[in-house]
Amino acid sequence: MGKKIIKKRFEANNSINIVLRILLSSLIGVSVSLLLSIIFSYILSKSPEINDFITIYFIISVLSGAFVCGFTGYMLLRFRGIVSGLICSFPYLLIILSIMLIASDGILSVISLLLYLFIVFFSLIGGIVSSNMKRRK
């Protein structure tokens, strides 16, 4: 009887740790995305052609954050690269979606829907790259 309780408790703690690692990976990706957005907005404030590159820099920062999200997702979860990238991309996607909806007053466009597909793709690529890296001993 005692072994069953210990086993169930271990499984509950393990699932909580997995969820926390997924959220941590997503928050790291969002942090990278926000940091790149701040750097790009500083660069744009110093250049005269502000309106021409805003969208490009935003897409670069969001996709870089998605890559980092998938990359750290595999490092924290140790599942298969594709699975960890896919799992970690959804909370990241929800955070970015909510930020974009707040910034655009609740309006979604076709470009933003394509961006969501690319976010999942780049997160998958990050998980695959992380799983295929050689570990140094």
Coordinates of C-alpha atoms in Angstrom, one line a residue:
M1 CA 0.0 0.0 0.0
G2 CA 2.8 2.4 0.9
K3 CA 4.6 1.8 -2.4
K4 CA 1.5 2.6 -4.4
I5 CA 1.2 6.0 -2.6
I6 CA 4.8 6.8 -3.1
K7 CA 4.6 5.8 -6.8
K8 CA 1.5 8.0 -7.4
R9 CA 3.2 10.9 -5.5
F10 CA 6.3 10.6 -7.7
E11 CA 4.2 10.6 -10.9
A12 CA 2.4 13.7 -9.7
N13 CA 5.7 15.5 -8.9
N14 CA 7.1 14.4 -12.2
S15 CA 4.2 15.8 -14.2
I16 CA 4.3 19.0 -12.3
N17 CA 8.0 19.3 -13.1
I18 CA 7.4 18.7 -16.8
V19 CA 4.7 21.4 -16.9
L20 CA 7.1 23.8 -15.1
R21 CA 9.9 23.1 -17.5
I22 CA 7.6 23.7 -20.5
L23 CA 6.5 27.0 -19.0
L24 CA 10.2 27.9 -18.2
S25 CA 11.2 27.2 -21.8
S26 CA 8.3 29.3 -23.2
L27 CA 9.2 32.2 -20.8
I28 CA 12.9 32.0 -21.9
G29 CA 11.7 32.2 -25.5
V30 CA 9.5 35.2 -24.8
S31 CA 12.3 36.9 -22.9
V32 CA 14.6 36.5 -25.9
S33 CA 11.9 37.8 -28.2
L34 CA 11.3 40.9 -26.0
L35 CA 15.0 41.5 -25.6
L36 CA 15.5 41.4 -29.4
S37 CA 12.5 43.7 -29.8
I38 CA 14.0 46.2 -27.4
I39 CA 17.4 46.1 -29.2
F40 CA 15.7 46.5 -32.6
S41 CA 13.6 49.4 -31.4
Y42 CA 16.7 51.1 -30.2
I43 CA 18.3 50.5 -33.6
L44 CA 15.2 51.9 -35.4
S45 CA 15.1 54.9 -33.2
K46 CA 18.5 55.9 -34.5
S47 CA 17.7 55.3 -38.2
P48 CA 15.6 57.6 -40.4
E49 CA 13.6 54.8 -42.1
I50 CA 11.6 53.6 -39.1
N51 CA 8.5 52.4 -40.8
D52 CA 10.2 50.3 -43.4
F53 CA 11.8 47.7 -41.1
I54 CA 9.4 47.5 -38.1
T55 CA 7.6 44.4 -39.4
I56 CA 10.8 42.7 -40.4
Y57 CA 12.5 43.2 -37.1
F58 CA 9.4 42.1 -35.2
I59 CA 9.2 38.8 -37.2
I60 CA 13.0 38.2 -36.7
S61 CA 12.6 38.7 -32.9
V62 CA 9.5 36.5 -32.6
L63 CA 11.0 33.7 -34.7
S64 CA 14.3 33.8 -32.8
G65 CA 12.4 33.5 -29.6
A66 CA 10.5 30.5 -31.0
F67 CA 13.8 28.9 -31.9
V68 CA 15.2 29.5 -28.4
C69 CA 12.0 28.1 -26.9
G70 CA 12.3 24.8 -28.8
F71 CA 16.0 24.7 -28.1
T72 CA 15.7 25.1 -24.4
G73 CA 12.6 22.9 -24.4
Y74 CA 14.7 19.9 -25.5
M75 CA 17.4 20.8 -23.0
L76 CA 15.0 20.9 -20.1
L77 CA 12.6 18.0 -21.1
R78 CA 14.9 15.5 -22.8
F79 CA 12.1 14.2 -25.0
R80 CA 12.5 13.8 -28.7
G81 CA 13.5 17.1 -30.4
I82 CA 10.3 17.3 -32.5
V83 CA 8.0 16.5 -29.6
S84 CA 9.7 18.9 -27.1
G85 CA 9.8 21.7 -29.7
L86 CA 6.1 21.2 -30.5
I87 CA 5.0 21.0 -26.8
C88 CA 7.0 24.1 -25.9
S89 CA 5.8 26.1 -28.9
F90 CA 2.1 26.2 -27.8
P91 CA 2.6 28.2 -24.5
Y92 CA 5.0 30.5 -26.4
L93 CA 2.4 30.9 -29.1
L94 CA -0.3 31.8 -26.6
I95 CA 1.9 34.4 -25.0
I96 CA 2.9 36.0 -28.3
L97 CA -0.7 35.8 -29.5
S98 CA -2.0 37.6 -26.5
I99 CA 0.7 40.3 -26.8
M100 CA -0.2 40.8 -30.5
L101 CA -3.9 40.9 -29.8
I102 CA -3.4 43.6 -27.1
A103 CA -1.1 45.6 -29.4
S104 CA -3.5 45.4 -32.4
D105 CA -6.8 45.9 -30.6
G106 CA -7.9 42.4 -31.2
I107 CA -7.5 42.3 -35.0
L108 CA -5.8 39.3 -36.6
S109 CA -4.5 39.3 -40.2
V110 CA -3.4 36.7 -42.6
I111 CA 0.2 37.6 -42.0
S112 CA -0.2 37.0 -38.3
L113 CA -1.7 33.6 -39.0
L114 CA 1.3 32.7 -41.2
L115 CA 3.6 34.0 -38.4
Y116 CA 2.0 31.5 -36.0
L117 CA 2.7 28.6 -38.4
F118 CA 6.3 29.8 -38.7
I119 CA 6.6 30.0 -34.9
V120 CA 5.7 26.4 -34.5
F121 CA 8.1 25.5 -37.3
F122 CA 11.0 27.4 -35.8
S123 CA 10.3 25.9 -32.4
L124 CA 10.4 22.4 -34.0
I125 CA 13.7 23.3 -35.7
G126 CA 15.1 24.5 -32.3
G127 CA 14.2 21.2 -30.7
I128 CA 15.7 19.2 -33.5
V129 CA 18.9 21.2 -33.5
S130 CA 19.2 20.9 -29.8
S131 CA 18.7 17.1 -29.9
N132 CA 21.3 16.6 -32.6
M133 CA 24.0 18.7 -31.0
K134 CA 27.1 16.7 -29.7
R135 CA 27.5 16.9 -26.0
R136 CA 30.9 17.9 -24.6
K137 CA 32.2 15.8 -21.7

